[in-house]
Short mmCIF file of C-alpha atoms and ligand atoms in Angstrom, two decimals:
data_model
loop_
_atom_site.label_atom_id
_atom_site.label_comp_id
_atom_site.label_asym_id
_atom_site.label_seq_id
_atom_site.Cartn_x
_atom_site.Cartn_y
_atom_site.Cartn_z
CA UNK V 146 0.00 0.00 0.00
CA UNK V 147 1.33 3.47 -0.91
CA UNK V 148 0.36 6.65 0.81
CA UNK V 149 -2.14 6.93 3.76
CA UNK V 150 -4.98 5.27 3.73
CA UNK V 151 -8.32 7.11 3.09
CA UNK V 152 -9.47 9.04 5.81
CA UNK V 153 -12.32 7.00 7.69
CA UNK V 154 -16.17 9.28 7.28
CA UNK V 155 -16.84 11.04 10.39
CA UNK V 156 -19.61 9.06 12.42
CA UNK V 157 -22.18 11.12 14.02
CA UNK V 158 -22.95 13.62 11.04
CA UNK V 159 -26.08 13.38 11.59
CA UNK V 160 -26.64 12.39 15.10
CA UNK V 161 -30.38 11.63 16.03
CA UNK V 162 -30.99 11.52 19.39
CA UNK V 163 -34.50 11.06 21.43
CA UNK V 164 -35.94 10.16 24.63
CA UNK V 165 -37.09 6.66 23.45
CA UNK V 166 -36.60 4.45 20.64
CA UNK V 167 -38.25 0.91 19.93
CA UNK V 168 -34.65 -0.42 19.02
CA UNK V 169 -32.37 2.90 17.95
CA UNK V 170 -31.44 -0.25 15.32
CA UNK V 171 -35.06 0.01 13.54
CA UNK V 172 -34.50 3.67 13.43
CA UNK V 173 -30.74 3.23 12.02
CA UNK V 174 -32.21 0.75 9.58
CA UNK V 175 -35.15 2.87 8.19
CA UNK V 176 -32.44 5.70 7.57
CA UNK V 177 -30.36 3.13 5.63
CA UNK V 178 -33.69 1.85 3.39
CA UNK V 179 -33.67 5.84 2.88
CA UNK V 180 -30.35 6.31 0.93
CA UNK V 181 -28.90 8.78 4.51
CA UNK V 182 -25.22 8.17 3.92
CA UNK V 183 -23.05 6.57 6.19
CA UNK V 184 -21.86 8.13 9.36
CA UNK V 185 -25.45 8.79 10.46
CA UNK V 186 -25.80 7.57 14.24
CA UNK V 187 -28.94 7.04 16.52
CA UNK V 188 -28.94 7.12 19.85
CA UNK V 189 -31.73 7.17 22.70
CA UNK V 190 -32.11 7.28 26.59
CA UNK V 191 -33.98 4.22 26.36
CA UNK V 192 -35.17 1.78 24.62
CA UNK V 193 -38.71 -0.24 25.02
CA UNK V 194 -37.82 -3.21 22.55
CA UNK V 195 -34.26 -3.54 22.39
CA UNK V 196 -32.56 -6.52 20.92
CA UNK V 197 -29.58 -8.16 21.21
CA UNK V 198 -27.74 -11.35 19.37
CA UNK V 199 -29.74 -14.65 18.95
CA UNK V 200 -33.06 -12.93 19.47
CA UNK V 201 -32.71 -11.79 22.63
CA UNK V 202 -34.58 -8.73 24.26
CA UNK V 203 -31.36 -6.21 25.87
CA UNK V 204 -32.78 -4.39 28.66
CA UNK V 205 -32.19 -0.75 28.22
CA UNK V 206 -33.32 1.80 31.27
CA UNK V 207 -31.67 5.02 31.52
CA UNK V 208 -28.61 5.39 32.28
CA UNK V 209 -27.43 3.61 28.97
CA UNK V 210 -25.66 4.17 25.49
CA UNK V 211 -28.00 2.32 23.36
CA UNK V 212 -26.60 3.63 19.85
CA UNK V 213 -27.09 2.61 16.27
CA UNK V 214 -24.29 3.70 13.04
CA UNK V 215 -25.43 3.27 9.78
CA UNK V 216 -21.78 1.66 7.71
CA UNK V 217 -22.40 1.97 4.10
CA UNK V 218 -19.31 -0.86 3.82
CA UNK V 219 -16.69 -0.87 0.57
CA UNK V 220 -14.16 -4.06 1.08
CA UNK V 221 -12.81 -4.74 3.92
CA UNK V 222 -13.49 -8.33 5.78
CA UNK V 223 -17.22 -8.86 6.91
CA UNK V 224 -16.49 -11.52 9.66
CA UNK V 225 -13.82 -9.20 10.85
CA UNK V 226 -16.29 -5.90 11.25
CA UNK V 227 -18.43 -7.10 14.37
CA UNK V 228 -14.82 -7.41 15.93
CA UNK V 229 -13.71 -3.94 15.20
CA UNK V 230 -16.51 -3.02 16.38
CA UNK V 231 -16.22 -4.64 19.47
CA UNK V 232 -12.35 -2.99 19.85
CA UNK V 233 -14.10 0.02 19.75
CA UNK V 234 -16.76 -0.50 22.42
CA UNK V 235 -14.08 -2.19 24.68
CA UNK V 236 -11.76 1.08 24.07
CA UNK V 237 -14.31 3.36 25.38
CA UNK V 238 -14.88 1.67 28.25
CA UNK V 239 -11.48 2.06 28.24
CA UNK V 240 -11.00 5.58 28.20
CA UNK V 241 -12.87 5.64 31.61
CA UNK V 242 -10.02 3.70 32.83
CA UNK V 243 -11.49 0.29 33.43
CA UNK V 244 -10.21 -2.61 31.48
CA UNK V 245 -12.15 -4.14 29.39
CA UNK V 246 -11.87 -7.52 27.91
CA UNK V 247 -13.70 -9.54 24.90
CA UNK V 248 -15.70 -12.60 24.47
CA UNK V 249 -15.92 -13.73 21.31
CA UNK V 250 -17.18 -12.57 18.79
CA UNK V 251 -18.27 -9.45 20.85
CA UNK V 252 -18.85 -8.83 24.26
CA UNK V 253 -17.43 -6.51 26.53
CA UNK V 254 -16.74 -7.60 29.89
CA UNK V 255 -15.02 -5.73 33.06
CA UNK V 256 -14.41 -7.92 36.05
CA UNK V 257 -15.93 -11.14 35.01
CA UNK V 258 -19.45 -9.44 33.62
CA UNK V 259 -21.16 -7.91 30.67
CA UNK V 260 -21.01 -4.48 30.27
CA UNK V 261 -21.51 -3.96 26.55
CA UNK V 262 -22.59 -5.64 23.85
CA UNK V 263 -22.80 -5.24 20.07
CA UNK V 264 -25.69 -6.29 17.34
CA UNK V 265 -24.61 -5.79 13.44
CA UNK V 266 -27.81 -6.17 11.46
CA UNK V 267 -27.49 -5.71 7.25
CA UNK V 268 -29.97 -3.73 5.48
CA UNK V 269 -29.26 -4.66 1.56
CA UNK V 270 -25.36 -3.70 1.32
CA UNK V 271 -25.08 -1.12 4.82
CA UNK V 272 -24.40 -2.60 8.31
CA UNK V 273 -26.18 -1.17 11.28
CA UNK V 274 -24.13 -1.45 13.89
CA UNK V 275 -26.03 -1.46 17.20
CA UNK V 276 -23.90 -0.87 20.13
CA UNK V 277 -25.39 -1.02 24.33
CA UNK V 278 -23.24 -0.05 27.10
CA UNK V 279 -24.10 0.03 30.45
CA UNK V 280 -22.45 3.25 31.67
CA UNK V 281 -25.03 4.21 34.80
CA UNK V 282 -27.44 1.46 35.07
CA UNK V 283 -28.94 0.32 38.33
CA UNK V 284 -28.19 -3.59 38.24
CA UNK V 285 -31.61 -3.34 39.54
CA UNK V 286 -33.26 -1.90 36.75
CA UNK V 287 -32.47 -5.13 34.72
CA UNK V 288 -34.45 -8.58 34.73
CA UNK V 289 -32.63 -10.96 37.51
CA UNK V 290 -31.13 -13.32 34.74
CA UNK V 291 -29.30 -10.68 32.95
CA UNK V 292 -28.13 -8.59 36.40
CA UNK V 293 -26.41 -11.80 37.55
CA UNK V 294 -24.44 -11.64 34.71
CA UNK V 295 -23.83 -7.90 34.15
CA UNK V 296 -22.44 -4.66 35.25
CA UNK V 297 -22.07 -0.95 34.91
CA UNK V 298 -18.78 1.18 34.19
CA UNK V 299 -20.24 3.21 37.44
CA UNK V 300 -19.40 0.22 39.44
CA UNK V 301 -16.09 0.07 38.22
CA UNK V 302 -14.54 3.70 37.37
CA UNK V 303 -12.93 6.22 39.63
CA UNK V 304 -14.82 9.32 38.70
CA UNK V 305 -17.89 9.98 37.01
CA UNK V 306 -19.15 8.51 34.21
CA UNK V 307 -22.08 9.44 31.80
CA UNK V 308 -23.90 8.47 28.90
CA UNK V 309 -23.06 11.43 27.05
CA UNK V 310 -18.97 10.93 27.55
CA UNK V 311 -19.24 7.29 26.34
CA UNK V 312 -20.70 8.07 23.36
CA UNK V 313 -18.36 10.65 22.20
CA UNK V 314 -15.58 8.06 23.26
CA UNK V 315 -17.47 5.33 21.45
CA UNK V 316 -17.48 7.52 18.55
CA UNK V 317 -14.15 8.44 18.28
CA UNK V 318 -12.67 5.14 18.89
CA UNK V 319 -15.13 3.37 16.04
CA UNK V 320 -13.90 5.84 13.62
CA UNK V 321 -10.58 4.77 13.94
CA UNK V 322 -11.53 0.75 14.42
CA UNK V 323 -13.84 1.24 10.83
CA UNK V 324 -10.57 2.69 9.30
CA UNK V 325 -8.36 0.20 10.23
CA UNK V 326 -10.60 -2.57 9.60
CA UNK V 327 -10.77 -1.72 6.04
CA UNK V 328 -7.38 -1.00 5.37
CA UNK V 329 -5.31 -2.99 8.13
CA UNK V 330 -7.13 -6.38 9.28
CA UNK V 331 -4.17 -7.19 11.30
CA UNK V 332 -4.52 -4.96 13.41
CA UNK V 333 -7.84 -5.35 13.95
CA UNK V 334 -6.78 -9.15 14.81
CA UNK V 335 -4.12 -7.89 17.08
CA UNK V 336 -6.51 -5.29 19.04
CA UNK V 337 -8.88 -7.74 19.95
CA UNK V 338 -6.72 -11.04 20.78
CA UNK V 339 -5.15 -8.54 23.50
CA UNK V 340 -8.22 -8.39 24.89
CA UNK V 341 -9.20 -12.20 24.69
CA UNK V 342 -11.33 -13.14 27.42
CA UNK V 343 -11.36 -16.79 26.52
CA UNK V 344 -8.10 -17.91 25.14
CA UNK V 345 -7.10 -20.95 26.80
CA UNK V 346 -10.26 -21.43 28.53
CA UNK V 347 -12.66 -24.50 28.38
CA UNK V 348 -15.48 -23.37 26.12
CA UNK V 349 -19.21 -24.95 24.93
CA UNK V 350 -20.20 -22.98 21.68
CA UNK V 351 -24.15 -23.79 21.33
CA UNK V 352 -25.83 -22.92 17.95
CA UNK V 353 -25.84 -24.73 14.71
CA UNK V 354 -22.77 -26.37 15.21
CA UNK V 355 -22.31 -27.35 18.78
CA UNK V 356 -18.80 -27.70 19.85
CA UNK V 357 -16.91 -28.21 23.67
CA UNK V 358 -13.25 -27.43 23.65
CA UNK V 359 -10.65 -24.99 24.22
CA UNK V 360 -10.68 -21.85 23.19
CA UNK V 361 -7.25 -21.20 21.30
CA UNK V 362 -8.04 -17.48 19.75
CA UNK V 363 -9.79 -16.14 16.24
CA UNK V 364 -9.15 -17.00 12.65
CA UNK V 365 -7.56 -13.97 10.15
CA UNK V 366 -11.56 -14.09 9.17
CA UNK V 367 -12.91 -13.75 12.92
CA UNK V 368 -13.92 -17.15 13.53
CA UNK V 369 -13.43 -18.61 16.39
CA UNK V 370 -10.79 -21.77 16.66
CA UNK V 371 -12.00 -24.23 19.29
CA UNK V 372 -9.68 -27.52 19.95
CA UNK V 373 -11.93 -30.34 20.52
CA UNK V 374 -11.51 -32.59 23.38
CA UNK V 375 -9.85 -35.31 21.43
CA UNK V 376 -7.01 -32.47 19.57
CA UNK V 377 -8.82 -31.37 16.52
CA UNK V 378 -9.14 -27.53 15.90
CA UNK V 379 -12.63 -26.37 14.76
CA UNK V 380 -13.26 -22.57 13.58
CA UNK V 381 -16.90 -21.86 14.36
CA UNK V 382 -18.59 -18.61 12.67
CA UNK V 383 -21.58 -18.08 14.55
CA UNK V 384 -22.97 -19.27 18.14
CA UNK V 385 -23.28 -18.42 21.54
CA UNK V 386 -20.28 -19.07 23.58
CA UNK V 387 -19.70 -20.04 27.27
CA UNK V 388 -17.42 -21.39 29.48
CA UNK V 389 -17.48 -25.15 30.02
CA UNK V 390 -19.20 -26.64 32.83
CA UNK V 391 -17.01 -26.92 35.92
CA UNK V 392 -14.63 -24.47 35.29
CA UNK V 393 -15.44 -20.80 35.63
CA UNK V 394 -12.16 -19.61 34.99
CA UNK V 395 -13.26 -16.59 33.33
CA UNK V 396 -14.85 -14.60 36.27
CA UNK V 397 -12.40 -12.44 37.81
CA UNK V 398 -11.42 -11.29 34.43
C1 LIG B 1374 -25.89 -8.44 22.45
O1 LIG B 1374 -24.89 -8.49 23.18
O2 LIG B 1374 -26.72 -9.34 22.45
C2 LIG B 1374 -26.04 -7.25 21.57
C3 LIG B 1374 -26.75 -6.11 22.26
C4 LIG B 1374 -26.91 -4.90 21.37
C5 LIG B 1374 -27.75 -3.82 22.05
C6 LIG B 1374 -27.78 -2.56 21.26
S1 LIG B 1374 -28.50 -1.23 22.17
C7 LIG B 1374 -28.57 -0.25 20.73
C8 LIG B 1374 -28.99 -1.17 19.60
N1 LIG B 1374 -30.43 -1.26 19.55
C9 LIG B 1374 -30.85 -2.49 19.83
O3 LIG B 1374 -32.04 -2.85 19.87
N2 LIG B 1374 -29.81 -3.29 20.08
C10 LIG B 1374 -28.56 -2.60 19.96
#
């Protein structure tokens, strides 16, 4: 490659933002079914049908960034996008000065727990990337099964935190994840293997193609690679993933 690579469109231009959405992702969606260009970003205080991966509802009370960019993609490798995505959402949390880890393909966890999580949905050739972080949410103000598994960056940073800050982080640091994805995949690779929650760890992937195993990292195309009980390596594409039965390594993270 000669030269610098194209400068990545700036994401927020426009930025719609309103008390309540359905899913901030149906919005995103209807704007991409419009011809808006890319960049455009939705975001809401909360949400009264949010979704998340596999069909699930995502809770979404105040207290939340419950965002939606509209990608208008050109190249670039698709299994490889919900992880930059993910960089992103992890570095934001970041910038509040927690660490932040991943679980594949996307998850953000601090301490163990869920604290973000990503949903890329395509509308014809965009992406709407749906991103939820729990910045100020009352553990309480989620159903039981999802607090026992969750947090909120309140619980975990020094100073203040606030919807508003996130997002501008979250911004920031997806601009410079959707550049590199496009035009340096490594990286993107590298970013979020530093950040592997589940590398080494005993893993059930349930889905399609149910596999138990360790967890030995991702593929160049963002798959994960499982090694079966008996030594063969599988790369799975899409599934739910948890740690095996009996060994809950993982919390403490
Ligand atoms: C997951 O981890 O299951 C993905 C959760 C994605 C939630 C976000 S909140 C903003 C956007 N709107 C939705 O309805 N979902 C995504």
């Amino acid at each position: 490659m000669t030269g610098a690579p194209p400068a990545s469109p700036r994401l927020g231009r426009p930025l719609v933002r309103l008390d309540e959405a359905t899913s901030t992702n149906d919005l995103a969606r209807r704007l991409a079914e419009a011809g808006v260009a890319e960049g455009a970003v939705v975001v809401a205080s909360r949400q009264t049908r949010g979704r998340g991966r596999l069909g699930r509802a995502w809770a979404s009370p105040p207290g939340g960034v419950w965002c939606s960019v509209l990608l208008r993609p050109a190249g670039g490798s698709p299994g490889l996008l919900s992880l930059a995505v993910g960089v992103a959402t992890a570095e934001a949390v970041e910038a509040a000065g927690v660490p932040a880890a991943l679980r594949w393909p996307n998850d953000v966890l601090v301490a163990g727990r869920k604290i973000a999580g990503v949903l890329l949905e395509a509308v014809g050739t965009a992406v709407v990337a749906g991103i939820g972080v729990n910045v100020c949410v009352p553990l309480e103000a989620l159903p039981a099964p999802v607090a026992a598994a969750a947090t909120s960056l309140h619980l975990h940073a020094r100073g203040a935190v606030a919807p508003e800050g996130v997002l501008e982080a979250l911004l920031k640091r997806l601009e410079h994840w959707y550049g590199r994805w496009a035009h340096d995949p490594d990286a993107v690779l590298a970013a979020w293997s530093s950040r592997d929650a589940l590398r080494g760890q005993p893993v059930r992937v349930t889905g399609a193609e149910p596999v138990v195993g360790t967890a030995e990292g991702i593929a160049p195309d963002g798959a994960l690679i499982v090694r079966e009980l008996h030594g063969r390596p599988r790369t799975v594409m899409a599934g739910d993933v948890s740690l095996a039965p009996g060994r809950r390594a993982l919390e403490g993270v």
